[in-house]
Short mmCIF file of C-alpha atoms in Angstrom, two decimals:
data_model
loop_
_atom_site.label_atom_id
_atom_site.label_comp_id
_atom_site.label_asym_id
_atom_site.label_seq_id
_atom_site.Cartn_x
_atom_site.Cartn_y
_atom_site.Cartn_z
CA MET A 16 37.30 12.65 32.14
CA LYS A 17 34.85 14.25 29.55
CA ASN A 18 35.62 16.85 26.92
CA CYS A 19 33.44 19.72 25.25
CA SER A 20 32.15 17.52 22.43
CA GLU A 21 31.30 14.80 24.61
CA ILE A 22 29.08 17.17 27.67
CA ILE A 23 27.33 18.82 24.26
CA GLU A 24 26.40 15.57 23.10
CA LEU A 25 24.61 14.86 26.80
CA MET A 26 23.25 18.33 27.16
CA SER A 27 19.82 17.47 26.05
CA LEU A 28 19.90 14.42 27.92
CA TYR A 29 20.90 16.43 31.19
CA ILE A 30 18.06 18.14 30.72
CA ASP A 31 15.57 16.58 30.77
CA ASN A 32 16.91 14.38 33.98
CA GLU A 33 17.92 11.42 31.63
CA LEU A 34 21.62 10.63 32.95
CA ASP A 35 22.53 8.43 35.46
CA SER A 36 23.76 9.29 38.88
CA GLU A 37 27.78 8.74 37.34
CA THR A 38 27.52 10.87 33.84
CA ARG A 39 25.29 13.32 35.17
CA THR A 40 28.59 13.78 38.36
CA GLU A 41 30.58 14.21 35.46
CA PHE A 42 29.11 16.33 33.22
CA GLU A 43 28.59 18.99 35.57
CA GLU A 44 31.93 18.59 36.89
CA HIS A 45 32.56 19.96 33.44
CA ILE A 46 30.32 22.69 33.36
CA GLU A 47 31.39 23.72 36.40
CA THR A 48 34.58 24.76 34.52
CA CYS A 49 34.15 24.42 31.71
CA GLU A 50 32.88 28.65 31.07
CA SER A 51 31.57 27.76 26.88
CA CYS A 52 29.55 24.79 28.05
CA LYS A 53 28.78 26.01 30.26
CA SER A 54 26.84 29.29 28.52
CA GLU A 55 25.48 26.74 25.56
CA LEU A 56 24.05 25.07 28.48
CA TYR A 57 22.37 28.31 29.88
CA GLU A 58 21.09 28.75 26.55
CA LEU A 59 19.69 26.11 25.23
CA LYS A 60 18.18 25.34 29.33
CA GLU A 61 16.42 28.96 28.32
CA ILE A 62 14.81 27.45 24.78
CA VAL A 63 13.67 24.61 26.25
CA GLY A 64 12.08 26.80 28.85
CA ALA A 65 10.56 28.76 26.32
CA LEU A 66 9.44 25.91 24.14
CA GLY A 67 7.59 24.40 27.57
CA SER A 68 6.12 27.28 28.20
CA ILE A 69 4.04 27.61 24.87
CA GLU A 70 0.37 26.57 25.79
CA GLU A 71 -2.30 24.31 24.15
CA VAL A 72 -4.92 26.17 22.02
CA GLU A 73 -8.14 24.63 21.70
CA LEU A 74 -9.93 23.11 19.61
CA PRO A 75 -12.01 24.91 16.97
CA SER A 76 -15.44 25.61 17.68
CA GLY A 77 -17.81 23.10 15.57
CA PHE A 78 -14.67 21.14 15.33
CA LYS A 79 -16.40 17.61 16.80
CA GLU A 80 -19.62 18.43 14.83
CA GLU A 81 -17.89 18.66 11.33
CA LEU A 82 -15.97 15.83 12.45
CA HIS A 83 -19.29 13.44 13.20
CA GLN A 84 -21.13 14.95 10.02
CA LYS A 85 -17.93 13.13 7.82
CA LEU A 86 -17.96 9.85 10.68
CA VAL A 87 -21.68 9.27 9.55
CA ALA A 88 -21.31 10.36 5.63
CA GLU A 89 -18.11 8.19 5.58
CA LYS A 90 -20.45 5.04 7.78
CA ASN A 91 -23.15 5.78 5.50
CA SER A 92 -20.94 4.94 1.99
CA ASN A 93 -19.68 2.66 3.53
CA GLU A 94 -23.02 -0.07 4.19
CA SER A 95 -24.57 1.10 0.28
CA ASN A 96 -21.49 -0.32 -0.90
CA LYS A 97 -22.22 -3.56 0.88
CA LYS A 98 -26.13 -3.75 -0.39
CA THR A 99 -24.36 -5.64 -3.16
CA VAL A 100 -23.08 -8.51 -1.54
CA PRO A 101 -25.27 -11.03 -2.79
CA PHE A 102 -23.80 -11.31 -5.82
CA LYS A 103 -21.39 -14.08 -5.56
CA LYS A 104 -17.53 -12.63 -5.96
CA LYS A 105 -16.83 -14.19 -9.19
CA PHE A 106 -19.93 -12.72 -10.74
CA ILE A 107 -19.14 -9.63 -10.01
CA GLY A 108 -15.11 -9.88 -11.41
CA PHE A 109 -17.38 -11.50 -14.92
CA ALA A 110 -19.86 -8.98 -14.68
CA SER A 111 -17.43 -5.85 -14.97
CA SER A 112 -16.01 -6.76 -17.96
CA ILE A 113 -19.81 -7.76 -19.14
CA ALA A 114 -20.45 -4.06 -18.41
CA ALA A 115 -17.92 -2.75 -20.49
CA GLY A 116 -19.91 -3.70 -23.63
CA LEU A 117 -17.85 -6.34 -24.65
CA VAL A 118 -20.33 -9.14 -24.38
CA LEU A 119 -21.89 -7.22 -27.70
CA VAL A 120 -19.08 -7.50 -29.85
CA PHE A 121 -18.42 -11.32 -28.52
CA VAL A 122 -21.87 -12.02 -29.15
CA ALA A 123 -21.61 -10.11 -32.65
CA GLY A 124 -18.52 -12.16 -33.45
CA SER A 125 -19.82 -15.49 -32.32
CA LEU A 126 -23.19 -15.42 -34.39
CA ILE A 127 -21.05 -14.94 -37.62
CA ILE A 128 -19.32 -18.07 -36.55
CA ASN A 129 -22.20 -19.63 -35.35
CA ARG A 130 -24.23 -18.89 -39.14
CA GLY A 131 -21.58 -19.30 -40.71
CA LEU A 132 -21.02 -16.13 -43.79
CA LEU A 133 -24.45 -17.02 -45.31
CA GLY A 134 -26.12 -17.18 -41.84
CA ASN A 135 -27.92 -19.60 -40.32
CA ALA A 136 -30.55 -18.02 -40.17
CA PRO A 137 -33.89 -20.07 -38.23
CA LYS A 138 -36.49 -20.19 -40.07
CA GLU A 139 -38.49 -20.90 -37.22
CA ASN A 140 -38.76 -19.48 -34.03
CA ASN A 141 -41.20 -19.15 -31.90
CA SER A 142 -39.92 -17.62 -29.06
CA GLY A 143 -38.03 -14.26 -30.92
CA LEU A 144 -34.53 -13.81 -31.33
CA MET A 145 -32.64 -14.76 -28.23
CA LEU A 146 -29.81 -14.61 -27.77
CA GLY A 147 -28.00 -16.21 -24.68
CA ILE A 148 -25.61 -17.37 -23.16
CA TYR A 149 -26.91 -19.04 -20.74
CA GLU A 150 -26.06 -21.55 -17.53
CA ASP A 151 -26.21 -24.83 -19.69
CA LYS A 152 -25.34 -27.24 -16.34
CA ALA A 153 -28.54 -27.54 -15.34
CA THR A 154 -31.49 -27.44 -17.82
CA ASP A 155 -32.34 -28.65 -21.36
CA GLU A 156 -33.27 -25.38 -22.16
CA THR A 157 -30.46 -23.85 -22.21
CA VAL A 158 -29.84 -22.10 -25.38
CA PHE A 159 -26.81 -20.77 -27.31
CA TYR A 160 -26.54 -17.74 -29.75
CA ASP A 161 -29.33 -18.04 -32.36
CA GLY A 162 -32.12 -19.91 -30.49
CA ASN A 163 -31.87 -22.85 -32.88
CA GLN A 164 -32.24 -26.17 -30.83
CA SER A 165 -29.74 -27.69 -33.31
CA ASN A 166 -26.65 -25.66 -32.56
CA GLN A 167 -26.86 -26.83 -28.96
CA ALA A 168 -24.89 -28.69 -29.63
CA GLU A 169 -21.94 -26.82 -28.57
CA ASP A 170 -21.50 -28.37 -25.46
CA ASN A 171 -23.36 -28.55 -22.47
CA GLY A 172 -20.27 -29.07 -20.06
CA SER A 173 -18.99 -25.72 -19.64
CA PRO A 174 -21.32 -23.52 -17.86
CA ARG A 175 -21.74 -19.77 -18.72
CA THR A 176 -23.19 -16.76 -17.36
CA GLY A 177 -26.67 -15.74 -17.90
CA ILE A 178 -26.93 -12.95 -19.63
CA GLN A 179 -30.01 -12.64 -22.05
CA PHE A 180 -30.75 -10.12 -25.02
CA ASN A 181 -34.24 -9.50 -25.17
CA LYS A 182 -35.63 -8.19 -28.69
CA GLY A 183 -39.02 -6.53 -28.61
CA ALA A 184 -41.13 -8.99 -29.68
CA GLU A 185 -41.70 -7.03 -32.59
CA GLU A 186 -38.78 -6.67 -34.29
CA ALA A 187 -38.47 -10.22 -33.85
CA ALA A 188 -41.65 -10.29 -35.83
CA ASN A 189 -40.14 -8.48 -37.95
CA GLU A 190 -36.96 -10.33 -38.99
CA LYS A 191 -38.85 -13.61 -39.22
CA ARG A 192 -40.77 -12.08 -41.90
CA SER A 193 -38.36 -10.86 -43.77
CA GLY A 194 -36.01 -13.59 -43.72
CA GLY A 195 -34.18 -15.11 -46.40
CA SER A 196 -30.41 -15.92 -45.85
CA ASP A 197 -28.72 -13.64 -46.95
CA ASN A 198 -31.03 -10.70 -45.41
CA SER A 199 -31.46 -12.05 -41.83
CA LYS A 200 -27.32 -12.23 -42.56
CA LYS A 201 -26.93 -8.89 -42.65
CA GLU A 202 -29.34 -7.68 -40.65
CA GLY A 203 -28.47 -10.64 -37.91
CA THR A 204 -24.91 -9.02 -37.48
CA ASN A 205 -25.96 -5.40 -38.25
CA GLU A 206 -28.64 -5.36 -35.49
CA PHE A 207 -26.17 -6.90 -33.06
CA ALA A 208 -23.95 -3.90 -33.98
CA ASP A 209 -26.05 -1.69 -32.52
CA ALA A 210 -26.21 -1.69 -28.19
CA SER A 211 -29.56 0.59 -28.00
CA SER A 212 -31.65 -1.83 -29.28
CA TYR A 213 -31.20 -4.59 -26.50
CA SER A 214 -31.81 -4.55 -23.11
CA ILE A 215 -30.42 -6.67 -20.58
CA THR A 216 -32.73 -8.68 -18.39
CA PRO A 217 -32.51 -11.17 -16.30
CA SER A 218 -33.08 -14.28 -17.79
CA SER A 219 -35.80 -16.80 -15.61
CA LYS A 220 -34.83 -19.59 -18.13
CA ALA A 221 -31.03 -19.21 -17.25
CA VAL A 222 -31.55 -20.31 -13.88
CA SER A 223 -28.86 -23.30 -12.47
CA SER A 224 -28.93 -24.70 -9.99
CA GLU A 225 -26.31 -23.97 -8.45
CA GLU A 226 -27.20 -20.33 -8.41
CA PRO A 227 -30.44 -19.61 -7.43
CA GLY A 228 -32.97 -16.06 -7.88
CA SER A 229 -31.62 -14.35 -10.77
CA TYR A 230 -29.18 -11.74 -11.04
CA GLY A 231 -29.17 -8.39 -12.83
CA ILE A 232 -25.93 -7.20 -14.12
CA ALA A 233 -25.22 -3.75 -12.29
CA ALA A 234 -21.51 -4.08 -11.25
CA VAL A 235 -21.80 -0.62 -9.63
CA GLY A 236 -20.84 -0.56 -6.31
CA SER A 237 -18.94 -4.32 -5.59
CA ILE A 238 -17.27 -5.27 -3.29
CA PRO A 239 -13.79 -4.51 -3.31
CA ALA A 240 -12.20 -7.77 -4.19
CA TYR A 241 -8.45 -6.52 -2.87
CA ASP A 242 -7.78 -4.90 0.13
CA ALA A 243 -4.10 -3.89 -0.71
CA TYR A 244 -1.32 -2.20 0.81
CA ILE A 245 1.92 -0.97 -0.85
CA THR A 246 4.62 -0.39 1.70
CA ILE A 247 7.72 1.47 -0.21
CA ASN A 248 10.90 2.15 0.88
CA SER A 249 13.49 3.90 -1.49
CA LYS A 250 16.17 6.88 -1.19
CA ASP A 251 13.36 8.95 -3.36
CA ILE A 252 10.29 8.14 -1.59
CA GLU A 253 8.30 10.93 -3.19
CA LYS A 254 9.29 9.76 -7.08
CA GLU A 255 8.03 5.98 -6.24
CA VAL A 256 5.17 7.71 -3.94
CA ASP A 257 3.72 9.75 -7.07
CA ASN A 258 4.59 6.91 -9.64
CA ILE A 259 2.81 4.79 -8.57
CA ILE A 260 -0.17 6.68 -7.94
CA ASN A 261 -0.20 7.63 -11.79
CA ILE A 262 0.45 4.27 -12.55
CA ALA A 263 -2.93 3.17 -10.22
CA ARG A 264 -5.02 6.16 -11.76
CA SER A 265 -4.42 5.15 -15.17
CA CYS A 266 -5.81 1.20 -14.20
CA ASN A 267 -9.04 3.04 -12.09
CA ILE A 268 -7.79 2.59 -8.96
CA GLU A 269 -7.52 5.53 -6.21
CA ILE A 270 -4.72 5.04 -3.40
CA ILE A 271 -4.79 5.98 -0.25
CA GLU A 272 -1.97 7.45 1.46
CA ASP A 273 -2.50 5.95 4.38
CA ILE A 274 0.73 5.88 6.49
CA ILE A 275 0.18 3.26 9.12
CA GLU A 276 2.17 0.16 9.47
CA VAL A 277 0.16 -2.60 8.40
CA ALA A 278 2.19 -5.71 8.54
CA PHE A 279 0.38 -8.75 9.30
CA SER A 280 3.62 -10.03 10.21
CA SER A 281 6.07 -7.77 11.24
CA ASP A 282 9.42 -9.20 9.84
CA SER A 283 7.91 -9.16 6.77
CA VAL A 284 8.84 -4.84 6.69
CA VAL A 285 11.63 -4.29 5.29
CA SER A 286 13.13 -1.07 6.21
CA SER A 287 16.13 0.76 3.88
CA PRO A 288 19.16 1.96 5.88
CA ASP A 289 17.46 5.56 5.85
CA GLY A 290 14.04 4.80 7.61
CA GLU A 291 12.14 6.14 4.69
CA LYS A 292 9.12 4.02 4.42
CA LYS A 293 6.06 5.07 3.27
CA VAL A 294 2.48 2.66 3.14
CA LEU A 295 -0.20 3.10 0.83
CA SER A 296 -3.62 1.80 0.71
CA PHE A 297 -6.09 1.24 -2.10
CA ASN A 298 -9.58 -0.93 -2.91
CA ALA A 299 -9.54 -2.59 -6.29
CA ASP A 300 -11.79 -5.38 -8.11
CA ASP A 301 -10.23 -8.36 -9.51
CA THR A 302 -9.57 -6.95 -13.07
CA ALA A 303 -8.20 -3.45 -12.05
CA TYR A 304 -5.86 -5.06 -9.43
CA ASP A 305 -4.66 -7.86 -12.32
CA ASN A 306 -3.78 -4.84 -14.54
CA PHE A 307 -1.90 -2.50 -11.91
CA VAL A 308 0.50 -5.83 -10.31
CA SER A 309 1.04 -6.19 -13.72
CA LYS A 310 1.69 -2.35 -14.15
CA LEU A 311 3.75 -2.70 -11.27
CA LYS A 312 5.60 -5.44 -12.07
CA ASP A 313 6.86 -3.95 -14.94
CA GLU A 314 7.54 -0.87 -12.97
CA TYR A 315 9.93 -2.66 -10.85
CA GLY A 316 11.02 -6.17 -11.35
CA ASN A 317 12.73 -7.48 -8.93
CA ALA A 318 12.12 -4.77 -6.73
CA LEU A 319 8.45 -5.99 -6.20
CA SER A 320 7.24 -8.62 -3.24
CA PHE A 321 3.93 -9.84 -2.57
CA GLU A 322 2.23 -11.16 0.87
CA GLU A 323 -1.14 -12.03 0.07
CA LYS A 324 -3.44 -13.46 3.21
CA THR A 325 -6.98 -14.29 2.47
CA ASP A 326 -8.82 -14.75 6.29
CA ASP A 327 -12.68 -14.74 5.42
CA PRO A 328 -14.47 -15.99 1.67
CA ASN A 329 -17.01 -13.38 1.80
CA GLU A 330 -14.40 -10.47 2.77
CA PRO A 331 -11.96 -8.68 0.12
CA LYS A 332 -8.60 -10.02 0.08
CA LYS A 333 -5.61 -8.85 1.43
CA VAL A 334 -2.12 -8.25 0.36
CA GLU A 335 0.82 -6.50 1.29
CA ILE A 336 3.09 -5.72 -1.61
CA THR A 337 6.30 -4.18 -0.48
CA ILE A 338 8.93 -2.35 -3.02
CA LEU A 339 12.19 -1.91 -2.35
CA LYS A 340 14.73 0.41 -4.15
CA LYS A 341 17.93 1.67 -3.35
CA MET B 21 -22.52 3.04 30.97
CA SER B 22 -19.07 3.42 29.91
CA TYR B 23 -16.34 0.65 28.03
CA SER B 24 -13.40 -0.44 27.70
CA GLU B 25 -11.25 1.20 25.22
CA LYS B 26 -10.70 -2.26 24.07
CA GLU B 27 -14.85 -3.15 23.63
CA LEU B 28 -15.13 0.35 22.26
CA ILE B 29 -12.26 -0.73 20.14
CA ASP B 30 -14.13 -3.46 18.66
CA ARG B 31 -17.24 -2.00 18.11
CA ALA B 32 -15.69 0.98 15.82
CA LYS B 33 -13.65 -1.92 13.80
CA LYS B 34 -17.06 -2.40 12.70
CA GLY B 35 -18.03 1.01 11.85
CA ASP B 36 -19.55 2.10 15.08
CA VAL B 37 -19.49 6.34 15.45
CA GLU B 38 -20.15 6.75 18.21
CA ALA B 39 -17.60 4.35 20.16
CA PHE B 40 -14.52 5.62 18.14
CA GLU B 41 -15.93 9.54 18.19
CA GLN B 42 -15.27 8.16 22.61
CA LEU B 43 -12.21 6.74 21.84
CA ILE B 44 -10.36 9.85 20.44
CA GLU B 45 -12.29 11.80 23.00
CA GLY B 46 -8.82 11.80 24.91
CA CYS B 47 -6.77 12.79 21.95
CA GLN B 48 -8.28 15.74 20.23
CA LYS B 49 -7.12 18.33 21.30
CA LYS B 50 -3.67 17.31 21.27
CA VAL B 51 -3.80 15.89 18.05
CA PHE B 52 -4.95 19.46 17.32
CA ASN B 53 -1.81 21.23 18.61
CA ILE B 54 0.64 18.71 17.25
CA ALA B 55 -1.07 19.60 13.75
CA PHE B 56 -1.32 23.69 14.57
CA ARG B 57 2.71 23.67 15.90
CA MET B 58 3.47 21.48 12.68
CA LEU B 59 1.59 23.25 10.15
CA GLY B 60 1.73 27.37 11.67
CA ASN B 61 -1.45 27.74 10.49
CA TYR B 62 -4.25 27.32 12.51
CA ASP B 63 -6.89 26.59 9.91
CA ASP B 64 -4.84 24.46 7.61
CA ALA B 65 -4.35 22.83 11.39
CA SER B 66 -7.85 22.40 11.61
CA GLU B 67 -8.27 21.24 8.32
CA LEU B 68 -5.47 18.74 8.86
CA ALA B 69 -7.34 16.80 11.77
CA GLN B 70 -10.06 16.47 10.80
CA GLU B 71 -8.80 14.35 7.77
CA VAL B 72 -6.57 12.37 10.31
CA PHE B 73 -9.80 11.42 12.22
CA LEU B 74 -11.53 10.47 9.61
CA LYS B 75 -8.09 8.45 8.06
CA ALA B 76 -8.32 7.01 12.08
CA TYR B 77 -11.85 5.54 11.22
CA LYS B 78 -11.11 4.14 7.28
CA SER B 79 -8.61 2.13 8.33
CA ILE B 80 -9.09 1.25 11.95
CA LYS B 81 -9.31 -2.39 11.29
CA ASN B 82 -5.78 -1.79 10.84
CA PHE B 83 -5.58 -1.62 14.54
CA LYS B 84 -3.60 -4.22 16.21
CA GLY B 85 -3.35 -2.88 19.34
CA ASP B 86 -0.07 -3.14 19.59
CA SER B 87 0.37 0.19 21.09
CA LEU B 88 -1.50 2.61 22.59
CA PHE B 89 -4.90 3.35 20.65
CA ASN B 90 -3.67 7.15 21.12
CA THR B 91 -0.45 6.69 19.64
CA TRP B 92 -1.42 5.19 17.45
CA ILE B 93 -3.37 8.38 16.50
CA TYR B 94 -0.81 10.75 17.04
CA LYS B 95 1.54 8.54 14.66
CA VAL B 96 -1.39 9.03 11.82
CA ALA B 97 -1.33 12.44 12.75
CA THR B 98 2.17 13.31 12.72
CA ASN B 99 2.70 11.07 9.66
CA ALA B 100 -0.16 13.66 7.83
CA CYS B 101 1.59 16.59 9.32
CA LEU B 102 4.71 15.57 7.26
CA ASP B 103 2.78 14.65 4.30
CA GLU B 104 1.54 18.12 4.35
CA ILE B 105 5.07 19.93 4.95
CA ARG B 106 6.75 17.86 1.93
CA LYS B 107 4.07 18.95 -0.69
CA ARG B 108 4.32 22.74 0.16
CA LYS B 109 7.91 22.48 -0.17
CA ASN B 110 7.11 21.53 -3.30
CA LYS B 111 4.79 24.14 -4.22
CA LYS B 112 6.88 26.85 -2.66
CA VAL B 113 9.38 26.17 -5.41
CA VAL B 114 6.53 26.68 -7.91
CA PHE B 115 5.34 29.65 -6.63
CA LEU B 116 8.95 31.77 -6.85
CA ASP B 117 9.40 30.27 -10.36
CA GLU B 118 6.15 31.46 -11.57
CA ASP B 119 6.20 34.58 -9.82
CA ILE B 120 9.59 35.47 -10.94
CA GLU B 121 8.37 37.86 -13.56
CA PHE B 122 5.97 39.84 -11.73
CA ASN B 123 7.62 42.48 -8.95
CA GLY B 124 9.44 41.69 -5.80
CA ASN B 125 6.27 42.85 -4.03
CA GLU B 126 4.05 40.13 -5.33
CA ILE B 127 7.39 37.83 -4.61
CA LYS B 128 7.46 38.38 -0.90
CA ARG B 129 3.51 38.93 -0.61
CA GLN B 130 3.78 34.81 -1.62
CA ILE B 131 6.57 33.51 1.05
CA LYS B 132 4.93 35.65 3.83
CA ASP B 133 1.61 33.60 3.31
CA ASP B 134 3.46 30.39 3.12
CA SER B 135 4.99 31.46 6.55
CA PRO B 136 3.22 30.90 9.81
CA GLY B 137 1.24 33.89 11.34
CA PRO B 138 1.76 32.24 14.88
CA GLU B 139 -0.64 33.18 17.29
CA LEU B 140 1.17 35.77 19.63
CA THR B 141 -0.19 36.57 22.54
CA ALA B 142 0.60 39.86 24.68
CA GLU B 143 1.89 37.95 27.93
CA ASP B 144 4.76 35.87 25.30
CA ASN B 145 8.59 37.56 25.80
CA GLU B 146 10.33 38.31 23.41
CA LEU B 147 11.91 35.41 23.94
CA LYS B 148 9.20 33.17 23.46
CA ARG B 149 8.18 34.83 20.46
CA ALA B 150 11.38 34.25 18.61
CA VAL B 151 11.37 30.55 19.32
CA LYS B 152 7.68 30.24 17.97
CA ASP B 153 8.76 32.24 15.09
CA SER B 154 11.61 30.04 14.77
CA ILE B 155 10.66 26.62 14.63
CA ASN B 156 8.92 26.62 11.68
CA MET B 157 12.37 27.47 10.51
CA LEU B 158 13.62 24.22 11.50
CA SER B 159 13.74 21.06 9.35
CA GLU B 160 10.53 18.86 9.18
CA GLU B 161 12.29 16.16 11.28
CA TYR B 162 13.93 18.29 13.71
CA ARG B 163 10.28 20.43 14.00
CA THR B 164 8.63 17.48 14.34
CA VAL B 165 10.86 16.37 17.63
CA ILE B 166 10.78 19.59 19.07
CA VAL B 167 6.71 19.80 18.81
CA LEU B 168 6.65 16.22 20.06
CA ARG B 169 9.10 16.68 23.18
CA ASP B 170 9.43 20.58 24.25
CA ILE B 171 6.14 21.36 23.05
CA GLN B 172 3.73 18.61 23.61
CA GLY B 173 6.05 16.44 26.31
CA PHE B 174 5.82 13.84 24.76
CA SER B 175 8.08 10.97 26.52
CA TYR B 176 11.06 9.62 24.39
CA GLU B 177 9.41 6.21 24.82
CA GLU B 178 6.30 7.25 23.27
CA ILE B 179 7.88 9.55 20.29
CA SER B 180 9.77 6.05 19.44
CA GLN B 181 7.19 4.84 19.11
CA ILE B 182 5.24 7.96 17.01
CA ILE B 183 7.86 8.69 14.49
CA LYS B 184 9.14 4.82 14.33
CA CYS B 185 12.69 5.59 15.15
CA PRO B 186 15.34 3.73 18.40
CA GLU B 187 15.22 5.44 21.04
CA GLY B 188 18.49 6.13 20.78
CA THR B 189 17.89 8.14 17.53
CA VAL B 190 15.28 10.13 19.14
CA LYS B 191 17.66 11.22 21.80
CA SER B 192 20.21 12.31 19.36
CA ARG B 193 17.30 14.09 17.31
CA ILE B 194 16.24 16.59 20.11
CA ASN B 195 19.76 17.43 20.80
CA ARG B 196 20.87 18.46 17.35
CA ALA B 197 17.20 20.30 17.11
CA ARG B 198 17.59 22.40 19.97
CA GLN B 199 20.78 23.24 18.62
CA ALA B 200 19.97 24.26 15.26
CA LEU B 201 16.68 26.02 16.78
CA LYS B 202 19.15 27.85 19.04
CA LYS B 203 21.12 28.78 15.85
CA ILE B 204 18.35 30.06 14.38
CA LEU B 205 17.59 31.91 17.46
CA GLN B 206 20.92 33.79 16.85
CA GLN B 207 21.17 34.28 13.48
CA LYS B 208 17.39 36.10 14.12
CA LYS B 209 19.03 37.86 17.00
CA GLU B 210 21.60 39.00 14.52
CA LEU B 211 19.71 40.28 12.01
CA ILE B 212 18.11 42.79 15.06
CA ASP B 213 20.94 43.71 16.20
CA GLU B 214 22.81 44.75 12.62
CA GLU B 215 19.32 46.83 12.04
CA TYR B 216 19.65 49.06 14.89
CA VAL B 217 22.99 49.38 13.79
CA LYS B 218 22.03 50.87 10.77
#
């Protein structure tokens, strides 16, 4: 015999016809004799009935057309990103730091180092002043910082990427004329600090045997190097989500709150006892990703775990990050 | 020319918009209705439903086929609704704080705007109207199962896949949700009765 509280637990199942025949019989017997349960059942049935009679609403007019526009727009934006595929991944990583203008500092610095404090101004420089860091694997033409052949001794072993600063021929000519060691040193360091006088152009000389063709240094719209998902398990999900979004923004990463179960192997998905779980996703290039990850490590320490899966070298790396916070 | 769902999915994963649209043809209306009943507002539901499909298009490459495609879409939709509801919960608090200096009418207006204006049809009897009103006073957990089960008619199994909960949990939650709804209706009735007495 069941008591009232047990019967109440079974009410929904009874209404939905989910009780097995034995339990159902017990249930009905109780209802027969118990007024309070009877009225409880009656009221619940009424409510469920009312809910069930709520009609479906039609899609708003123009819904499909509007959606179609958005889908097409999304597709087009994806395709224009893919046009930069010819750039090799490792170059992209390097290229983005170049785009940040760090190279000028690098060049100015190495210029000083190379020339020494007094500056070994090249006395004869028929190519104009070419500052270059070249792929030097293949050719002997590779030249280092000040176009002076004798400095090539530095080392021919390590490959470098090809970025060439071509000064306008005029400027180079002027410099040649003015050149005593002190003057040129002064001029040298000053001009290289001035970004605006240089254009970065692909150098046909900087062709290595590995990389055919020339590259521009456009890191625009590069393929994301990482395609990552963060699964958060926490008692206070909202707080963690906001936290992570802020950290990501500080690394210029945009997080998409995409709550979809994405695990590569579903056993790796951990649930906290409260069952509160959320998944975020984002795309990032190498530098941004590394930056973000180290910040996450600072923030979450042991609560963080990674699973990397790289299927295809031509596609972004897939990473699943799990945060398990009590 | 008709394609099997598998073929459509493969094409959609490669970005084929038409294939994706064919895939979602059968569930668009349901998604919109889920959003409408969860959020209580027609325009918000329309906006959210669009977002849901766009999200799904972007992340379809992650669909592993371990559930029906539609189930996956309903999962995305339900989660999006829950997110939106939670976001609004926070917003509401801010409103109150900000408006505390204003006169009482301002506050009332803000609260009223947030609460849903359910579309009531002339044929709705009193109970049905009350029920529609009361849904949005349920917690998001209870609201979800009521919408999915009693309004949309999903099975226990489907619901457990959509909200990622064991079936047992779904069953007991539905029971408690209905009881909670009943309580809200009772309180409403008591308020009305009080009014009459005055």
